[in-house]
Coordinates of C-alpha atoms and ligand atoms in Angstrom, one line a residue:
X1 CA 8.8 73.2 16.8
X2 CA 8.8 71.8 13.1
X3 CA 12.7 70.8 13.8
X4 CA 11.3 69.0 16.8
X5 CA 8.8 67.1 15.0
X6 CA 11.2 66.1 12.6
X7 CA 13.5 64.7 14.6
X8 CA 11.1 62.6 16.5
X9 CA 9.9 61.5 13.1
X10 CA 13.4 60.8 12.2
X11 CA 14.0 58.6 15.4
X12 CA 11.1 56.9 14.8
X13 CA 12.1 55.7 11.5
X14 CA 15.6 55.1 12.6
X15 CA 14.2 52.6 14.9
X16 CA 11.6 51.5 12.3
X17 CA 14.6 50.7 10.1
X18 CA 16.9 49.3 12.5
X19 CA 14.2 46.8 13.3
X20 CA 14.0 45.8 9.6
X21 CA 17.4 45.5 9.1
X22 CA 17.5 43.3 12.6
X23 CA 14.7 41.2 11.1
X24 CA 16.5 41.0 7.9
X25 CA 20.1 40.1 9.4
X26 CA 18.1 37.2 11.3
X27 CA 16.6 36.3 8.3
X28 CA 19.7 35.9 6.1
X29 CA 21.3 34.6 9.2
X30 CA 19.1 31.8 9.3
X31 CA 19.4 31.0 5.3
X32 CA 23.1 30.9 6.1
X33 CA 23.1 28.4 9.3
X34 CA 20.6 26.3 7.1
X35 CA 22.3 26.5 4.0
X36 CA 25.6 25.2 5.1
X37 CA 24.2 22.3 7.4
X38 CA 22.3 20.9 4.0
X39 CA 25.5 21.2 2.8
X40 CA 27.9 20.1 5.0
X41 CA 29.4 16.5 4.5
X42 CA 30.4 14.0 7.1
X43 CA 32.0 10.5 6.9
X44 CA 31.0 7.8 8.3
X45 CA 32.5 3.8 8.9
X46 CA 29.6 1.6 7.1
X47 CA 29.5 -2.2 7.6
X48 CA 28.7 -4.2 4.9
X49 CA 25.7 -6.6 4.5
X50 CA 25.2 -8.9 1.9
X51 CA 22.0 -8.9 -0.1
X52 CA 20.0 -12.1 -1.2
X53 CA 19.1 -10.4 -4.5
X54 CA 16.4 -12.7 -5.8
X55 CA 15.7 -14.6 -3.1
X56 CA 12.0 -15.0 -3.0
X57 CA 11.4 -15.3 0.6
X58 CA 13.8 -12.5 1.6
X59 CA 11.5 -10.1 -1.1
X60 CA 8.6 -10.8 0.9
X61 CA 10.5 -10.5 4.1
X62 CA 11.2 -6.9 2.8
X63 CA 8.1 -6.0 1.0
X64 CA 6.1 -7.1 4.7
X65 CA 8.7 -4.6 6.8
X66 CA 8.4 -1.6 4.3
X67 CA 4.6 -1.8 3.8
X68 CA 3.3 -2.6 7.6
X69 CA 6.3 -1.4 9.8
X70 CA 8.9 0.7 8.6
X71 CA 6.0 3.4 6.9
X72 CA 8.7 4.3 3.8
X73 CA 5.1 4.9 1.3
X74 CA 4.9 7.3 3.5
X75 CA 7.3 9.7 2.9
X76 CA 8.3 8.0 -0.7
X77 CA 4.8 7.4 -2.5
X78 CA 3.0 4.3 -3.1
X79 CA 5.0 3.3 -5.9
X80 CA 8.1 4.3 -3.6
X81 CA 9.1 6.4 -7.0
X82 CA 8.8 9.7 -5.0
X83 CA 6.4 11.8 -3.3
X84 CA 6.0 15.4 -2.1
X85 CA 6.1 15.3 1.4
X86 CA 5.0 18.5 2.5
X87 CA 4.9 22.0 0.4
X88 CA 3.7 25.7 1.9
X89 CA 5.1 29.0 2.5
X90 CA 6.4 28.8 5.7
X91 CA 8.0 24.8 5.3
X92 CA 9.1 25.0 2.0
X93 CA 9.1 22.2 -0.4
X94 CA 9.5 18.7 0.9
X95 CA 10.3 16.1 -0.9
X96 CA 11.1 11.9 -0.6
X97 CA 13.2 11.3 -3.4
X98 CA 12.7 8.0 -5.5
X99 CA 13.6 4.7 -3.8
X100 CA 13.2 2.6 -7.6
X101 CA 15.5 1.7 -10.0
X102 CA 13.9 4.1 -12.7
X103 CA 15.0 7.3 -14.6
X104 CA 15.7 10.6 -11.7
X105 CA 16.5 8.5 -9.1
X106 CA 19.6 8.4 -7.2
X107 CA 19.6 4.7 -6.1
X108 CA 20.3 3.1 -9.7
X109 CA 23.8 2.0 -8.7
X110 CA 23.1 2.1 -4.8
X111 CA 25.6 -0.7 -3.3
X112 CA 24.4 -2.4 -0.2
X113 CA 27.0 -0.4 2.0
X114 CA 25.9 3.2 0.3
X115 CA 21.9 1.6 1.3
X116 CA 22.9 1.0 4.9
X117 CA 25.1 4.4 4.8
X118 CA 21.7 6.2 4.4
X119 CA 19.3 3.4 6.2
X120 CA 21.4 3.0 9.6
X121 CA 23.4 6.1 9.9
X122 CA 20.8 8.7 7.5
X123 CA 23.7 10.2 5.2
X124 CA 23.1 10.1 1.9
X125 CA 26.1 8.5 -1.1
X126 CA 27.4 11.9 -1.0
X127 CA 28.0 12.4 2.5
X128 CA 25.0 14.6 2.7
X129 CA 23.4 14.0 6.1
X130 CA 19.6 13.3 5.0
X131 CA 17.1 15.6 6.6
X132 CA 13.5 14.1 7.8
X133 CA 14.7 10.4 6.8
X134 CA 13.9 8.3 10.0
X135 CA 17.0 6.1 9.7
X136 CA 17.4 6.0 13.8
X137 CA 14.2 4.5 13.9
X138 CA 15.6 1.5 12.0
X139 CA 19.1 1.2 13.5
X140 CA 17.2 -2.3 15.9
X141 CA 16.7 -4.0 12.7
X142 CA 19.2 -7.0 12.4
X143 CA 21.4 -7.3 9.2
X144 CA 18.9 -10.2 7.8
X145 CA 16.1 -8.0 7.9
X146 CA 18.2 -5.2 6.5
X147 CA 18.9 -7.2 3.5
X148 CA 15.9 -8.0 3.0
X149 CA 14.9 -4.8 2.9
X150 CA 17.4 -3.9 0.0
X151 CA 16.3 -6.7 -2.0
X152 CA 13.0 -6.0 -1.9
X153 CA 13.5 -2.5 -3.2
X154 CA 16.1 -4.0 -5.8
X155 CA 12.9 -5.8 -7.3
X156 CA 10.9 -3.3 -7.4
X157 CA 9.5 -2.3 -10.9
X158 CA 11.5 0.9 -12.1
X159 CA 9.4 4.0 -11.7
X160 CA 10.9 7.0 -14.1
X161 CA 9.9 10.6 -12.0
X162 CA 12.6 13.3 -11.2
X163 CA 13.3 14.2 -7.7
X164 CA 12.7 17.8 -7.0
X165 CA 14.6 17.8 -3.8
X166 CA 13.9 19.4 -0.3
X167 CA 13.7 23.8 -0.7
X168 CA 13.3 25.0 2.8
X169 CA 10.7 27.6 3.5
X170 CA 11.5 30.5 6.1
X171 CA 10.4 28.7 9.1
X172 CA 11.8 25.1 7.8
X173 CA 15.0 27.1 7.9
X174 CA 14.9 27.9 11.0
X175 CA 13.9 24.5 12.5
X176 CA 16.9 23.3 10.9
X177 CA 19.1 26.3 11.6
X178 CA 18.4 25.9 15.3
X179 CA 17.8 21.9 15.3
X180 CA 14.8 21.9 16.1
X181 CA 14.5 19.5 13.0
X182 CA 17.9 17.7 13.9
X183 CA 19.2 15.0 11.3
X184 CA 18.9 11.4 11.8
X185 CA 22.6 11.7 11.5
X186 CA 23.1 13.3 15.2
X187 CA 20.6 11.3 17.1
X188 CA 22.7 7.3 15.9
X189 CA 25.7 6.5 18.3
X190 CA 27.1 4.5 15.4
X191 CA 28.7 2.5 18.5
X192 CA 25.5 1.2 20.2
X193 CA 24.7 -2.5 20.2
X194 CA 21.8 -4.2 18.2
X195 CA 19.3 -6.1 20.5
X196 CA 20.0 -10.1 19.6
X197 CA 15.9 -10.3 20.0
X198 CA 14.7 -12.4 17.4
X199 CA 11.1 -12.0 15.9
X200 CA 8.2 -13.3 18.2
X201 CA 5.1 -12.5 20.6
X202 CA 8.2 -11.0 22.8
X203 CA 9.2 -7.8 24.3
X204 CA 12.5 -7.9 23.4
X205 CA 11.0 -7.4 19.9
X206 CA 8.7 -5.4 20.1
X207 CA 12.3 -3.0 21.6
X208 CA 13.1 -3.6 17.8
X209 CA 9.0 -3.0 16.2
X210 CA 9.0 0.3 18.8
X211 CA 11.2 2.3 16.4
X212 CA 8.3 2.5 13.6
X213 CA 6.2 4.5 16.7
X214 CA 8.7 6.5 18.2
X215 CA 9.5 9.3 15.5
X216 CA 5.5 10.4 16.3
X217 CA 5.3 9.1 20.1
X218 CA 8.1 9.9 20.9
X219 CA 11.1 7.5 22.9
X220 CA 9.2 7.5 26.1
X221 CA 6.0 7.1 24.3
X222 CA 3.8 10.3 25.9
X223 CA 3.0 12.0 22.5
X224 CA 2.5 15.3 21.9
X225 CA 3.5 17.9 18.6
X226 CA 5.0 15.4 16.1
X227 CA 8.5 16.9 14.8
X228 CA 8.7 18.2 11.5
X229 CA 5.2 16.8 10.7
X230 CA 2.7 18.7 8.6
X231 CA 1.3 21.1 10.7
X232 CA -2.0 20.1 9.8
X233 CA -1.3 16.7 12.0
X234 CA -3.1 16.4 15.3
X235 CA -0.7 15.4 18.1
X236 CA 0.3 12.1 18.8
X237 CA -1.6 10.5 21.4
X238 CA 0.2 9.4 25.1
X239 CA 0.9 5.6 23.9
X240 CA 2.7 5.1 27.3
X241 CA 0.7 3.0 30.3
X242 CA -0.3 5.7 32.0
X243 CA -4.2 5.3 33.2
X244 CA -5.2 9.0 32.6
X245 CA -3.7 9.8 29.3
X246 CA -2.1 7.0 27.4
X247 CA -3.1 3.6 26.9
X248 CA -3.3 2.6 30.8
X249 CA -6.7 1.4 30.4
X250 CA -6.8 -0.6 27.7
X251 CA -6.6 -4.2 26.8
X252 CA -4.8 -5.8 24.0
X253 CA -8.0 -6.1 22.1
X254 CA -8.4 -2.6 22.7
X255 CA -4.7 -2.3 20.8
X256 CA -5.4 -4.4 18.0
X257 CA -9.0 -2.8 17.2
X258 CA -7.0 0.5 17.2
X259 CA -4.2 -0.7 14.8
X260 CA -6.4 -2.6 12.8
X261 CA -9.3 -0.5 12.5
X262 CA -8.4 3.0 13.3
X263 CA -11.5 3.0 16.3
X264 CA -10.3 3.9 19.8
X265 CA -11.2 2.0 22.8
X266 CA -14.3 4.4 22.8
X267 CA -14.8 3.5 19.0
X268 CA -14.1 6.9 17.9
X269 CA -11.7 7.4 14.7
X270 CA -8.0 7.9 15.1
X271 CA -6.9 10.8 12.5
X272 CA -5.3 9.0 9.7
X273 CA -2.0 11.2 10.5
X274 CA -1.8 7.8 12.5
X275 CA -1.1 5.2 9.6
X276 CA -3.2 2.6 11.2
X277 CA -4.0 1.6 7.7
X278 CA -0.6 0.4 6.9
X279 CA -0.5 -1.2 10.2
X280 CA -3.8 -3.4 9.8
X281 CA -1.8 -5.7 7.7
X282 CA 1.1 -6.3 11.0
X283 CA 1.3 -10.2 12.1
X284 CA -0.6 -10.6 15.5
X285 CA 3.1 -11.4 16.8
X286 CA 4.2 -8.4 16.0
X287 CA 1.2 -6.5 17.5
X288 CA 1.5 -8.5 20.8
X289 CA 5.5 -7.8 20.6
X290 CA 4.7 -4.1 20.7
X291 CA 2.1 -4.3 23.2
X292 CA 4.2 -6.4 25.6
X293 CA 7.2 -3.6 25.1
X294 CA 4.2 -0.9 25.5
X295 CA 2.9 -2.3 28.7
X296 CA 6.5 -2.6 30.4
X297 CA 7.3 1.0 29.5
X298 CA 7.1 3.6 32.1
X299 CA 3.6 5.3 32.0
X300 CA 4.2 9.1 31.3
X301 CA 1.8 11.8 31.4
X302 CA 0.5 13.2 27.8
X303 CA 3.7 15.3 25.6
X304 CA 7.0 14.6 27.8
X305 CA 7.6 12.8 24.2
Ligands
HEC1 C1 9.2 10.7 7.5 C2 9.5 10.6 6.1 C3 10.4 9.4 5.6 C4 10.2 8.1 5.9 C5 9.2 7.4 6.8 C6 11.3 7.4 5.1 N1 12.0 8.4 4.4 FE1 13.7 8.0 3.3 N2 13.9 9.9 3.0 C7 13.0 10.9 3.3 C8 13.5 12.2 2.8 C9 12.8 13.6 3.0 C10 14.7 12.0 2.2 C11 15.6 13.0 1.5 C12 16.5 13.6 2.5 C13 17.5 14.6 2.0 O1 17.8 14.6 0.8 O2 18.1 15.3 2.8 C14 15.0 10.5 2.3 C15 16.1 9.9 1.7 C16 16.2 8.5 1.6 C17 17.3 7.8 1.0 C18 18.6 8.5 0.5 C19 18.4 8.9 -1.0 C20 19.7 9.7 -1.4 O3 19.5 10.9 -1.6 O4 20.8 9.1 -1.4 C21 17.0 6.5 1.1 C22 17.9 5.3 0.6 C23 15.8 6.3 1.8 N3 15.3 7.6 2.1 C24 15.1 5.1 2.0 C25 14.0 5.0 2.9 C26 13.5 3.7 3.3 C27 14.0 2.4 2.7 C28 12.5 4.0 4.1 C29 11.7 2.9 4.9 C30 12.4 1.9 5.6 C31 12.4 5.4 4.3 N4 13.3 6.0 3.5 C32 11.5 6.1 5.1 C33 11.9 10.8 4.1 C34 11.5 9.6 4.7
HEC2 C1 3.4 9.3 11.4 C2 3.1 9.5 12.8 C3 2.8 8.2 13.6 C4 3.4 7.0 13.6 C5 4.6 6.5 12.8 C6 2.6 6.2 14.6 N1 1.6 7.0 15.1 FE1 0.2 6.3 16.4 N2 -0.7 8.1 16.3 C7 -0.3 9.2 15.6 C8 -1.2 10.3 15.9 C9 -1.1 11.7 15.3 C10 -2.2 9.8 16.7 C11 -3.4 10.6 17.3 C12 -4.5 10.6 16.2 C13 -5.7 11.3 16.7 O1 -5.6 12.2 17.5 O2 -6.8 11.0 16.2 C14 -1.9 8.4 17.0 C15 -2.7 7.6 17.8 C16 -2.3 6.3 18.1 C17 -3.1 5.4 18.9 C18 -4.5 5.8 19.5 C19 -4.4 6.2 20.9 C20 -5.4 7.2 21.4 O3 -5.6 7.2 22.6 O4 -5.9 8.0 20.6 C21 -2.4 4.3 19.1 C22 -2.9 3.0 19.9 C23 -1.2 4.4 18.4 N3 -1.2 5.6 17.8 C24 -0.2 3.4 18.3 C25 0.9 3.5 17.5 C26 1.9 2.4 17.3 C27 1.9 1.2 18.1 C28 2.8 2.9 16.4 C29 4.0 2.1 15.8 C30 3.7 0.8 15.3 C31 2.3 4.2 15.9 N4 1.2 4.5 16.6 C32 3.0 4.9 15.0 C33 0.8 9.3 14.8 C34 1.7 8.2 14.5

């Protein structure tokens, strides 16, 4: 009988251990996969833009993009020195590296074609594709707004801070291992033609301005659980036209109290996971180019993304 016992015991623990060592083989597995995709390089064809440097009204071009459209404070700090993004257990640490001329950063000796290398395609100087950079949500900006954006961050005063890099947590790599957090790199057909739109009250470009919304809304606008986002985020609400859960109801002063404010059509908050705040300061052009792109888009019901 004892022999009996002991070998259901020692079946038992066979499976016990064979479990772990499943677990654990899934769990190295998935440091692997991550590993080498952080790692891996790819090339890319960059075209060249040239930079006003100095140019005062191409500064404030930039400064106006970065601060009420593009949302690079963000992810990069205030002083767009760098920021922690995100740091727990599970995601790991975070991190938007410093965008200034200062001490620790990367960007010192940035050319234009290694800033539009990371800004329209999302790999890094080193070939590295950047993980969690938005760059296809810029890739509708026209070279003059592109350059502006460079020489804006050129001026910038130098900010001296180290970057600490992106460590992934267990379950950031395995968002990445499976792509569930895809890089920017894989969602840009480098071959893809720019919209001619030029800025106005127009939909055409507010098809350029929709980029700043879509990396939360998603590209058909329905909402839902925002990629890679802290997990503390709500979801993003249905910004499509459809009447029962996006924005079918409203009217454009209903859109601009939202953006400007942060108060729904009901006049209840909008969680600041939604950076209203950044968008209060948008031109009323801009606001009525994205609602005029908004209100043409096919309504969708809540989370199809
Ligand atoms: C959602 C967060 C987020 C936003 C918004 C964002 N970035 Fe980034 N960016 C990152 C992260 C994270 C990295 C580092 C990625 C890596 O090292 O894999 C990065 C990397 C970069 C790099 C490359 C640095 C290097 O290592 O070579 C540049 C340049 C950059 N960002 C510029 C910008 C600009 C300009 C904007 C606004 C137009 C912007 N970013 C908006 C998160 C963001
Ligand atoms: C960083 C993520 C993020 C970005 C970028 C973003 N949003 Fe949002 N937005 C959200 C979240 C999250 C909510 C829901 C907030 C809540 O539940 O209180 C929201 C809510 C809204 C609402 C309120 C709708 C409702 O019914 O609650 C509007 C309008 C809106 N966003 C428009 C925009 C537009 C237009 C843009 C681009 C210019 C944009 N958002 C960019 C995250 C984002």
């Amino acid at each position: 009988m004892g022999e009996k016992k002991g070998g259901i015991v020692r079946k038992l623990m066979f499976g016990v251990v064979g479990l772990f060592g499943l677990f654990a083989c899934g769990i190295a597995g998935m440091h692997f996969v991550s590993a080498g995709k952080l790692a891996e390089t790819v090339e890319v064809e960059v075209a060249d833009i040239s930079v006003p440097d100095g140019d005062r009204s191409a500064m404030e071009r930039g400064k106006y993009l970065v601060n009420h459209l593009m949302g690079c404070r963000e992810c990069h700090g205030d002083d767009l020195g760098g920021k922690v993004i995100m740091d727990n257990g599970a995601m790991g640490l975070w991190y938007g590296p410093n965008l200034t001329r200062g001490k620790g950063s990367k960007l010192a000796d940035y050319s234009s074609k290694d800033w539009m290398r990371a800004l329209r395609h999302g790999v890094g100087k080193d070939g590295r594709r950047l993980l969690l950079m938005p760059s296809e949500d810029y890739v509708n900006f026209g070279d003059d707004d592109m350059a502006a954006v460079v020489a804006y961050f050129r001026s910038l005063p130098p900010v001296d801070r180290e970057d600490q890099g992106i460590s992934l947590g267990p379950i950031g790599k395995m968002l990445v291992a499976t792509g569930q957090i895809p890089f920017a790199f894989e969602k840009i057909d480098p071959k893809a033609r720019r919209p001619e739109a030029k800025p106005g009250p127009t939909r055409e470009w507010g098809a350029v301005l929709i980029g700043s919304c879509t990396g939360c809304h998603g590209t058909g606008l329905s909402g839902g659980k925002i990629p890679g986002g802290d997990p503390k985020w709500p979801q993003a609400a249905n910004i499509s036209p459809d009447k029962e859960t996006g924005l079918g109801q409203w009217s454009y002063e209903d859109f601009v109290k939202a953006m400007r404010e942060g108060k729904r059509k009901d006049g209840s908050a909008i969680n600041e996971a939604m950076p209203w705040k950044a968008y209060a300061g948008m031109k009323d052009d801009d606001l009525r180019a994205l609602w005029e792109y908004i209100k043409a888009a096919p309504a969708k019901a809540m989370g199809g993304r």
